[in-house]
PDB file of C-alpha atoms in Angstrom:
ATOM      1  CA  MET A  21     188.424 145.516 107.902  1.00 82.00           C
ATOM      2  CA  LEU A  22     190.029 143.870 110.860  1.00 91.00           C
ATOM      3  CA  GLU A  23     186.431 143.725 112.744  1.00 93.00           C
ATOM      4  CA  ASN A  24     185.640 141.016 109.966  1.00 95.00           C
ATOM      5  CA  ILE A  25     188.528 138.678 110.660  1.00 97.00           C
ATOM      6  CA  ARG A  26     187.141 135.968 113.192  1.00 98.00           C
ATOM      7  CA  ILE A  27     189.272 134.258 115.696  1.00 98.00           C
ATOM      8  CA  ILE A  28     187.379 130.956 116.328  1.00 98.00           C
ATOM      9  CA  LEU A  29     188.398 128.737 119.033  1.00 98.00           C
ATOM     10  CA  VAL A  30     186.855 124.876 119.051  1.00 97.00           C
ATOM     11  CA  ASN A  31     185.832 122.910 122.262  1.00 96.00           C
ATOM     12  CA  THR A  32     188.395 125.049 124.170  1.00 95.00           C
ATOM     13  CA  SER A  33     188.972 123.255 127.786  1.00 94.00           C
ATOM     14  CA  HIS A  34     190.651 125.921 129.814  1.00 95.00           C
ATOM     15  CA  THR A  35     188.740 129.471 130.172  1.00 95.00           C
ATOM     16  CA  GLY A  36     192.018 131.037 130.873  1.00 96.00           C
ATOM     17  CA  ASN A  37     193.236 130.180 127.312  1.00 96.00           C
ATOM     18  CA  ILE A  38     190.064 132.178 126.080  1.00 97.00           C
ATOM     19  CA  GLY A  39     191.075 135.207 128.140  1.00 97.00           C
ATOM     20  CA  SER A  40     194.550 135.064 126.880  1.00 97.00           C
ATOM     21  CA  THR A  41     193.102 134.792 123.336  1.00 97.00           C
ATOM     22  CA  ALA A  42     191.220 137.946 123.950  1.00 97.00           C
ATOM     23  CA  ARG A  43     194.069 139.651 124.969  1.00 97.00           C
ATOM     24  CA  ALA A  44     196.282 138.752 122.106  1.00 97.00           C
ATOM     25  CA  MET A  45     193.523 139.446 119.400  1.00 97.00           C
ATOM     26  CA  LYS A  46     193.120 142.983 121.105  1.00 97.00           C
ATOM     27  CA  THR A  47     196.938 143.692 120.978  1.00 96.00           C
ATOM     28  CA  MET A  48     196.773 143.251 117.302  1.00 97.00           C
ATOM     29  CA  GLY A  49     193.482 145.066 116.536  1.00 96.00           C
ATOM     30  CA  LEU A  50     191.485 142.158 116.234  1.00 97.00           C
ATOM     31  CA  SER A  51     188.067 142.070 118.046  1.00 96.00           C
ATOM     32  CA  SER A  52     185.708 139.277 116.677  1.00 97.00           C
ATOM     33  CA  LEU A  53     185.961 136.085 118.718  1.00 98.00           C
ATOM     34  CA  TYR A  54     183.707 132.951 118.389  1.00 98.00           C
ATOM     35  CA  LEU A  55     183.588 130.055 121.035  1.00 98.00           C
ATOM     36  CA  VAL A  56     182.474 126.683 119.624  1.00 97.00           C
ATOM     37  CA  ASP A  57     181.134 124.549 122.022  1.00 96.00           C
ATOM     38  CA  PRO A  58     183.495 125.609 124.852  1.00 96.00           C
ATOM     39  CA  VAL A  59     183.932 122.952 127.750  1.00 95.00           C
ATOM     40  CA  ASN A  60     183.234 125.991 130.080  1.00 94.00           C
ATOM     41  CA  GLU A  61     182.100 129.407 129.322  1.00 93.00           C
ATOM     42  CA  PRO A  62     184.124 132.363 130.119  1.00 94.00           C
ATOM     43  CA  ASP A  63     184.577 133.012 133.907  1.00 94.00           C
ATOM     44  CA  GLY A  64     186.585 134.896 136.287  1.00 94.00           C
ATOM     45  CA  GLN A  65     189.873 133.313 135.170  1.00 95.00           C
ATOM     46  CA  ALA A  66     189.252 134.058 131.525  1.00 96.00           C
ATOM     47  CA  SER A  67     188.584 137.910 132.526  1.00 96.00           C
ATOM     48  CA  ALA A  68     191.635 137.994 134.604  1.00 96.00           C
ATOM     49  CA  LEU A  69     193.990 136.816 131.991  1.00 96.00           C
ATOM     50  CA  ALA A  70     192.139 139.020 129.209  1.00 95.00           C
ATOM     51  CA  ALA A  71     193.271 142.161 131.181  1.00 91.00           C
ATOM     52  CA  GLY A  72     192.465 145.208 129.180  1.00 92.00           C
ATOM     53  CA  ALA A  73     190.553 143.055 126.638  1.00 95.00           C
ATOM     54  CA  GLY A  74     187.520 142.511 128.797  1.00 95.00           C
ATOM     55  CA  ASP A  75     185.447 143.922 125.619  1.00 96.00           C
ATOM     56  CA  VAL A  76     186.586 141.322 123.211  1.00 96.00           C
ATOM     57  CA  LEU A  77     185.884 138.582 125.847  1.00 96.00           C
ATOM     58  CA  ALA A  78     182.406 140.103 126.582  1.00 95.00           C
ATOM     59  CA  ASN A  79     181.427 140.397 122.955  1.00 96.00           C
ATOM     60  CA  ALA A  80     182.521 136.624 121.992  1.00 97.00           C
ATOM     61  CA  LYS A  81     179.974 134.750 120.339  1.00 97.00           C
ATOM     62  CA  ILE A  82     179.140 131.269 121.645  1.00 97.00           C
ATOM     63  CA  VAL A  83     177.760 128.793 119.053  1.00 97.00           C
ATOM     64  CA  ASN A  84     177.174 125.046 119.032  1.00 97.00           C
ATOM     65  CA  THR A  85     179.238 123.857 115.757  1.00 96.00           C
ATOM     66  CA  LEU A  86     181.756 125.106 113.842  1.00 97.00           C
ATOM     67  CA  GLU A  87     179.535 125.257 110.596  1.00 95.00           C
ATOM     68  CA  GLU A  88     177.370 127.752 112.320  1.00 96.00           C
ATOM     69  CA  ALA A  89     180.387 129.993 112.998  1.00 97.00           C
ATOM     70  CA  VAL A  90     181.497 130.024 109.503  1.00 96.00           C
ATOM     71  CA  LYS A  91     178.649 129.703 107.556  1.00 94.00           C
ATOM     72  CA  ASP A  92     178.817 133.089 106.177  1.00 95.00           C
ATOM     73  CA  CYS A  93     182.441 133.361 105.741  1.00 96.00           C
ATOM     74  CA  GLY A  94     184.021 133.421 102.210  1.00 95.00           C
ATOM     75  CA  LEU A  95     187.475 132.065 103.568  1.00 96.00           C
ATOM     76  CA  VAL A  96     188.204 129.744 106.434  1.00 96.00           C
ATOM     77  CA  VAL A  97     191.686 128.801 107.459  1.00 96.00           C
ATOM     78  CA  GLY A  98     191.953 125.805 109.794  1.00 95.00           C
ATOM     79  CA  THR A  99     195.319 125.544 112.153  1.00 93.00           C
ATOM     80  CA  SER A 100     196.667 122.088 112.097  1.00 84.00           C
ATOM     81  CA  ALA A 101     199.773 120.569 113.486  1.00 72.00           C
ATOM     82  CA  ARG A 102     199.101 116.948 112.427  1.00 60.00           C
ATOM     83  CA  SER A 103     199.892 115.323 109.250  1.00 51.00           C
ATOM     84  CA  ARG A 104     196.368 113.969 107.607  1.00 54.00           C
ATOM     85  CA  THR A 105     195.791 111.126 105.665  1.00 51.00           C
ATOM     86  CA  HIS A 106     194.436 113.148 102.861  1.00 54.00           C
ATOM     87  CA  SER A 107     196.568 116.342 102.206  1.00 72.00           C
ATOM     88  CA  TRP A 108     195.027 119.710 102.165  1.00 78.00           C
ATOM     89  CA  PRO A 109     195.865 122.995 100.644  1.00 85.00           C
ATOM     90  CA  MET A 110     198.492 124.387 103.113  1.00 89.00           C
ATOM     91  CA  LEU A 111     199.516 128.204 103.938  1.00 92.00           C
ATOM     92  CA  GLY A 112     202.450 129.299 106.214  1.00 92.00           C
ATOM     93  CA  PRO A 113     201.631 131.813 108.922  1.00 95.00           C
ATOM     94  CA  ARG A 114     202.664 134.816 106.793  1.00 95.00           C
ATOM     95  CA  ASP A 115     200.722 133.457 103.824  1.00 95.00           C
ATOM     96  CA  CYS A 116     197.730 132.937 106.035  1.00 96.00           C
ATOM     97  CA  GLY A 117     197.692 136.454 107.113  1.00 96.00           C
ATOM     98  CA  GLU A 118     198.319 137.956 103.830  1.00 95.00           C
ATOM     99  CA  LYS A 119     195.322 135.836 102.368  1.00 95.00           C
ATOM    100  CA  LEU A 120     192.695 136.853 105.279  1.00 96.00           C
ATOM    101  CA  VAL A 121     193.395 140.393 104.820  1.00 95.00           C
ATOM    102  CA  GLN A 122     193.125 140.253 101.125  1.00 92.00           C
ATOM    103  CA  GLU A 123     189.697 138.885 101.061  1.00 93.00           C
ATOM    104  CA  VAL A 124     188.332 140.345 104.190  1.00 93.00           C
ATOM    105  CA  SER A 125     186.971 143.440 102.433  1.00 91.00           C
ATOM    106  CA  LYS A 126     184.616 141.100 100.416  1.00 91.00           C
ATOM    107  CA  TYR A 127     182.973 138.973 103.207  1.00 94.00           C
ATOM    108  CA  PRO A 128     184.022 137.935 106.742  1.00 96.00           C
ATOM    109  CA  VAL A 129     186.846 135.430 106.854  1.00 97.00           C
ATOM    110  CA  ALA A 130     187.819 133.062 109.810  1.00 97.00           C
ATOM    111  CA  LEU A 131     190.905 131.456 111.377  1.00 98.00           C
ATOM    112  CA  VAL A 132     190.175 128.390 113.254  1.00 97.00           C
ATOM    113  CA  PHE A 133     191.878 126.880 116.326  1.00 97.00           C
ATOM    114  CA  GLY A 134     190.998 123.496 117.592  1.00 94.00           C
ATOM    115  CA  ARG A 135     191.383 121.869 121.110  1.00 93.00           C
ATOM    116  CA  GLU A 136     194.255 122.145 123.233  1.00 90.00           C
ATOM    117  CA  ASN A 137     194.890 118.494 123.237  1.00 89.00           C
ATOM    118  CA  SER A 138     193.670 117.208 119.903  1.00 86.00           C
ATOM    119  CA  GLY A 139     193.235 120.232 117.716  1.00 90.00           C
ATOM    120  CA  LEU A 140     190.603 120.164 115.063  1.00 92.00           C
ATOM    121  CA  SER A 141     188.753 116.859 113.975  1.00 91.00           C
ATOM    122  CA  ASN A 142     188.962 115.718 110.453  1.00 89.00           C
ATOM    123  CA  GLU A 143     185.365 116.629 109.819  1.00 90.00           C
ATOM    124  CA  GLU A 144     186.130 119.977 111.288  1.00 93.00           C
ATOM    125  CA  LEU A 145     189.382 120.499 109.182  1.00 91.00           C
ATOM    126  CA  GLN A 146     187.045 119.421 105.765  1.00 90.00           C
ATOM    127  CA  GLN A 147     185.063 122.653 106.347  1.00 92.00           C
ATOM    128  CA  CYS A 148     188.357 124.776 106.082  1.00 94.00           C
ATOM    129  CA  HIS A 149     189.476 125.850 102.449  1.00 93.00           C
ATOM    130  CA  PHE A 150     193.243 125.806 103.555  1.00 93.00           C
ATOM    131  CA  HIS A 151     195.103 124.484 106.449  1.00 93.00           C
ATOM    132  CA  MET A 152     197.835 126.221 108.359  1.00 93.00           C
ATOM    133  CA  CYS A 153     200.713 125.029 110.101  1.00 90.00           C
ATOM    134  CA  ILE A 154     203.163 127.099 112.390  1.00 92.00           C
ATOM    135  CA  PRO A 155     206.786 125.848 111.554  1.00 90.00           C
ATOM    136  CA  ALA A 156     207.819 125.208 115.147  1.00 88.00           C
ATOM    137  CA  ASN A 157     210.729 123.337 116.134  1.00 89.00           C
ATOM    138  CA  PRO A 158     210.183 119.701 115.344  1.00 85.00           C
ATOM    139  CA  GLU A 159     211.923 118.526 118.288  1.00 87.00           C
ATOM    140  CA  TYR A 160     209.715 120.637 120.748  1.00 85.00           C
ATOM    141  CA  SER A 161     206.790 121.953 118.565  1.00 79.00           C
ATOM    142  CA  SER A 162     204.226 122.016 121.470  1.00 80.00           C
ATOM    143  CA  LEU A 163     202.669 125.645 121.197  1.00 86.00           C
ATOM    144  CA  ASN A 164     200.283 126.725 123.897  1.00 91.00           C
ATOM    145  CA  LEU A 165     196.897 127.771 122.201  1.00 94.00           C
ATOM    146  CA  ALA A 166     197.157 131.447 123.127  1.00 94.00           C
ATOM    147  CA  ALA A 167     200.401 131.798 122.158  1.00 94.00           C
ATOM    148  CA  ALA A 168     199.570 130.391 118.558  1.00 95.00           C
ATOM    149  CA  VAL A 169     196.852 132.925 118.423  1.00 96.00           C
ATOM    150  CA  GLN A 170     199.114 135.700 119.085  1.00 97.00           C
ATOM    151  CA  THR A 171     201.819 134.388 116.475  1.00 96.00           C
ATOM    152  CA  LEU A 172     199.032 134.339 113.757  1.00 97.00           C
ATOM    153  CA  CYS A 173     197.331 137.553 115.006  1.00 97.00           C
ATOM    154  CA  TYR A 174     200.818 139.357 114.665  1.00 97.00           C
ATOM    155  CA  GLU A 175     201.063 137.962 111.044  1.00 97.00           C
ATOM    156  CA  ILE A 176     197.621 139.388 110.282  1.00 97.00           C
ATOM    157  CA  ARG A 177     198.622 142.706 111.951  1.00 96.00           C
ATOM    158  CA  MET A 178     201.527 143.040 109.557  1.00 96.00           C
ATOM    159  CA  ALA A 179     199.777 141.777 106.657  1.00 95.00           C
ATOM    160  CA  TYR A 180     197.103 144.493 107.517  1.00 94.00           C
ATOM    161  CA  LEU A 181     199.791 147.466 107.798  1.00 93.00           C
ATOM    162  CA  ASN A 182     201.243 146.330 104.361  1.00 92.00           C
ATOM    163  CA  ARG A 183     198.013 145.729 102.521  1.00 83.00           C
ATOM    164  CA  GLU A 184     198.980 148.255  99.627  1.00 72.00           C
ATOM    165  CA  THR A 185     201.969 146.036  98.855  1.00 69.00           C
ATOM    166  CA  TYR A 186     200.094 143.388  97.011  1.00 62.00           C
ATOM    167  CA  PRO A 187     197.052 143.458  94.997  1.00 64.00           C
ATOM    168  CA  GLU A 188     193.407 142.687  96.412  1.00 64.00           C
ATOM    169  CA  VAL A 189     191.945 139.676  95.194  1.00 66.00           C
ATOM    170  CA  GLU A 190     189.258 140.545  92.697  1.00 70.00           C
ATOM    171  CA  GLU A 191     187.429 136.927  92.234  1.00 75.00           C
ATOM    172  CA  VAL A 192     184.281 136.447  94.149  1.00 82.00           C
ATOM    173  CA  TYR A 193     184.110 133.408  95.985  1.00 89.00           C
ATOM    174  CA  PRO A 194     180.987 131.654  97.529  1.00 91.00           C
ATOM    175  CA  LEU A 195     180.177 131.578 101.378  1.00 91.00           C
ATOM    176  CA  ASN A 196     181.138 128.664 103.069  1.00 90.00           C
ATOM    177  CA  GLU A 197     177.149 127.667 103.677  1.00 91.00           C
ATOM    178  CA  ASP A 198     177.023 127.829  99.895  1.00 92.00           C
ATOM    179  CA  LEU A 199     179.562 125.682  99.463  1.00 91.00           C
ATOM    180  CA  GLU A 200     178.424 123.253 101.898  1.00 90.00           C
ATOM    181  CA  ARG A 201     175.127 123.240 100.078  1.00 93.00           C
ATOM    182  CA  PHE A 202     177.128 122.158  96.778  1.00 93.00           C
ATOM    183  CA  TYR A 203     178.666 119.283  98.652  1.00 91.00           C
ATOM    184  CA  VAL A 204     175.396 118.266 100.044  1.00 92.00           C
ATOM    185  CA  HIS A 205     173.825 118.391  96.348  1.00 94.00           C
ATOM    186  CA  LEU A 206     177.236 116.569  94.832  1.00 93.00           C
ATOM    187  CA  GLU A 207     176.632 113.567  97.265  1.00 90.00           C
ATOM    188  CA  SER A 208     172.858 113.588  96.505  1.00 90.00           C
ATOM    189  CA  THR A 209     173.757 113.459  92.913  1.00 92.00           C
ATOM    190  CA  LEU A 210     176.325 110.795  93.164  1.00 91.00           C
ATOM    191  CA  GLU A 211     173.762 108.451  95.163  1.00 89.00           C
ATOM    192  CA  LYS A 212     171.089 108.746  92.728  1.00 89.00           C
ATOM    193  CA  THR A 213     173.590 107.764  89.766  1.00 90.00           C
ATOM    194  CA  SER A 214     174.777 104.873  92.159  1.00 86.00           C
ATOM    195  CA  PHE A 215     178.407 106.139  92.059  1.00 88.00           C
ATOM    196  CA  ILE A 216     178.465 106.170  95.862  1.00 86.00           C
ATOM    197  CA  ARG A 217     176.529 104.148  98.118  1.00 80.00           C
ATOM    198  CA  LYS A 218     174.112 106.359 100.681  1.00 74.00           C
ATOM    199  CA  SER A 219     175.165 103.951 103.165  1.00 72.00           C
ATOM    200  CA  HIS A 220     179.024 103.885 102.713  1.00 70.00           C
ATOM    201  CA  PRO A 221     180.437 106.974 100.808  1.00 63.00           C
ATOM    202  CA  GLY A 222     183.771 106.005 101.890  1.00 69.00           C
ATOM    203  CA  VAL A 223     186.619 108.372 101.239  1.00 80.00           C
ATOM    204  CA  VAL A 224     185.084 109.562  97.688  1.00 87.00           C
ATOM    205  CA  MET A 225     183.329 112.700  99.343  1.00 87.00           C
ATOM    206  CA  THR A 226     186.462 113.441 101.353  1.00 86.00           C
ATOM    207  CA  LYS A 227     188.559 113.443  98.068  1.00 86.00           C
ATOM    208  CA  LEU A 228     185.994 115.511  96.364  1.00 89.00           C
ATOM    209  CA  ARG A 229     186.190 118.035  98.875  1.00 88.00           C
ATOM    210  CA  ARG A 230     189.555 118.165  98.790  1.00 86.00           C
ATOM    211  CA  LEU A 231     189.542 118.671  94.940  1.00 89.00           C
ATOM    212  CA  PHE A 232     187.005 121.427  95.140  1.00 90.00           C
ATOM    213  CA  ASN A 233     188.778 123.090  98.105  1.00 84.00           C
ATOM    214  CA  ARG A 234     192.087 123.063  96.339  1.00 84.00           C
ATOM    215  CA  SER A 235     190.464 124.412  92.914  1.00 86.00           C
ATOM    216  CA  ARG A 236     188.529 126.543  95.278  1.00 88.00           C
ATOM    217  CA  PRO A 237     185.901 127.569  92.322  1.00 91.00           C
ATOM    218  CA  GLU A 238     184.320 131.222  92.121  1.00 91.00           C
ATOM    219  CA  SER A 239     180.852 131.908  92.829  1.00 90.00           C
ATOM    220  CA  GLN A 240     179.725 131.775  89.160  1.00 91.00           C
ATOM    221  CA  GLU A 241     181.808 128.625  88.597  1.00 92.00           C
ATOM    222  CA  LEU A 242     179.902 126.986  91.837  1.00 92.00           C
ATOM    223  CA  ASN A 243     176.614 128.094  89.941  1.00 93.00           C
ATOM    224  CA  ILE A 244     177.844 126.281  86.865  1.00 94.00           C
ATOM    225  CA  LEU A 245     178.421 123.381  88.792  1.00 94.00           C
ATOM    226  CA  ARG A 246     175.119 123.419  90.660  1.00 93.00           C
ATOM    227  CA  GLY A 247     173.564 123.533  87.245  1.00 94.00           C
ATOM    228  CA  ILE A 248     175.371 120.724  85.949  1.00 94.00           C
ATOM    229  CA  LEU A 249     174.187 118.629  89.175  1.00 93.00           C
ATOM    230  CA  ALA A 250     170.558 119.740  88.693  1.00 93.00           C
ATOM    231  CA  SER A 251     170.374 118.462  84.952  1.00 93.00           C
ATOM    232  CA  ILE A 252     171.843 115.348  85.822  1.00 93.00           C
ATOM    233  CA  ASP A 253     169.289 114.922  88.607  1.00 91.00           C
ATOM    234  CA  LYS A 254     166.671 115.774  85.961  1.00 91.00           C
ATOM    235  CA  SER A 255     167.808 113.087  83.551  1.00 90.00           C
ATOM    236  CA  VAL A 256     168.136 110.618  86.349  1.00 85.00           C
ATOM    237  CA  LYS A 257     164.513 111.328  87.193  1.00 85.00           C
ATOM    238  CA  ALA A 258     163.074 111.020  83.582  1.00 84.00           C
ATOM    239  CA  SER A 259     165.159 107.757  83.284  1.00 81.00           C
ATOM    240  CA  ASP A 260     163.687 106.256  86.281  1.00 74.00           C
ATOM    241  CA  GLU A 261     159.892 107.475  85.377  1.00 73.00           C
ATOM    242  CA  ASP A 262     160.356 105.991  81.893  1.00 69.00           C
ATOM    243  CA  ALA A 263     161.902 102.741  83.075  1.00 69.00           C
ATOM    244  CA  SER A 264     158.722 102.538  85.763  1.00 69.00           C
ATOM    245  CA  GLN A 265     156.201 103.538  82.746  1.00 69.00           C
ATOM    246  CA  ALA A 266     157.996 100.672  80.757  1.00 62.00           C
ATOM    247  CA  SER A 267     157.497  98.131  83.959  1.00 65.00           C
ATOM    248  CA  SER A 268     153.918  99.151  84.238  1.00 64.00           C
ATOM    249  CA  LEU A 269     153.126  98.543  80.553  1.00 59.00           C
ATOM    250  CA  GLU A 270     154.873  95.147  80.901  1.00 62.00           C
ATOM    251  CA  THR A 271     152.695  94.380  83.829  1.00 60.00           C
ATOM    252  CA  THR A 272     149.571  95.404  82.083  1.00 56.00           C
ATOM    253  CA  ASP A 273     150.652  93.533  78.787  1.00 55.00           C
ATOM    254  CA  GLU A 274     150.961  90.430  81.023  1.00 60.00           C
ATOM    255  CA  ALA A 275     147.606  90.843  82.581  1.00 55.00           C
ATOM    256  CA  ALA A 276     145.941  91.144  79.412  1.00 55.00           C
ATOM    257  CA  ALA A 277     147.573  88.096  77.896  1.00 55.00           C
ATOM    258  CA  GLN A 278     146.508  85.911  80.956  1.00 61.00           C
ATOM    259  CA  THR A 279     143.018  87.400  80.755  1.00 58.00           C
ATOM    260  CA  THR A 280     142.994  86.416  77.118  1.00 57.00           C
ATOM    261  CA  SER A 281     144.293  82.798  77.650  1.00 58.00           C
ATOM    262  CA  GLN A 282     141.720  82.118  80.468  1.00 58.00           C
ATOM    263  CA  GLY A 283     138.930  83.374  78.329  1.00 58.00           C
ATOM    264  CA  ARG A 284     139.961  80.940  75.538  1.00 57.00           C
ATOM    265  CA  ASN A 285     139.958  78.194  78.108  1.00 54.00           C
TER     266      ASN A 285
END
């Protein structure tokens, strides 16, 4: 079960933090480490700080984008210490650990950590179903990346050991790549209906992402939404074809009228 819980580090600057993360993971029984576009790949310093967790470090998967790292995950939680313009569904550390353990039997789940100096970007956070913030001392909330990982891995471990005290989630949720395809389809349909402009979607799609992430549709519900969008696409296409035919007939009638007029003259 714990093997399907991914710890994902995005664009990490210091290789020592990667090694310390591997060590923090192994002490709590986690082993699936993903590195998204690290500034430098694991080196000797990473190996030294990994200590006895060299196997976790050696098996770390390196990918180019966060989308690639979470595409087959059914639950993605992003860590964030900053307030955002658009609020997102939030979890505390304990709730985060419980939710990851509750759903990991159905599909891979992921906990995402951002850059040491700036965290995750808004675009990256939009790929997460929930955001998580460690309630550190507001007068000094600076927390080392590996220390943050250790804190959350501990909560995951405790939730795993106590997993019989709360019910397993029965709903089936779509994988992240299915949800991303839905957002692409939704934006395309809204462009066709002129609800948003292709060149300037503004904050509409961000707010819609927040809406659907907050409601978190199940797989069957997402299929219904995709069906609705397909029906709208079909209606828009038929309407455009009717308009095109009408325009063609008008042009033909005008040409015929001009020919008749010229013949009389």
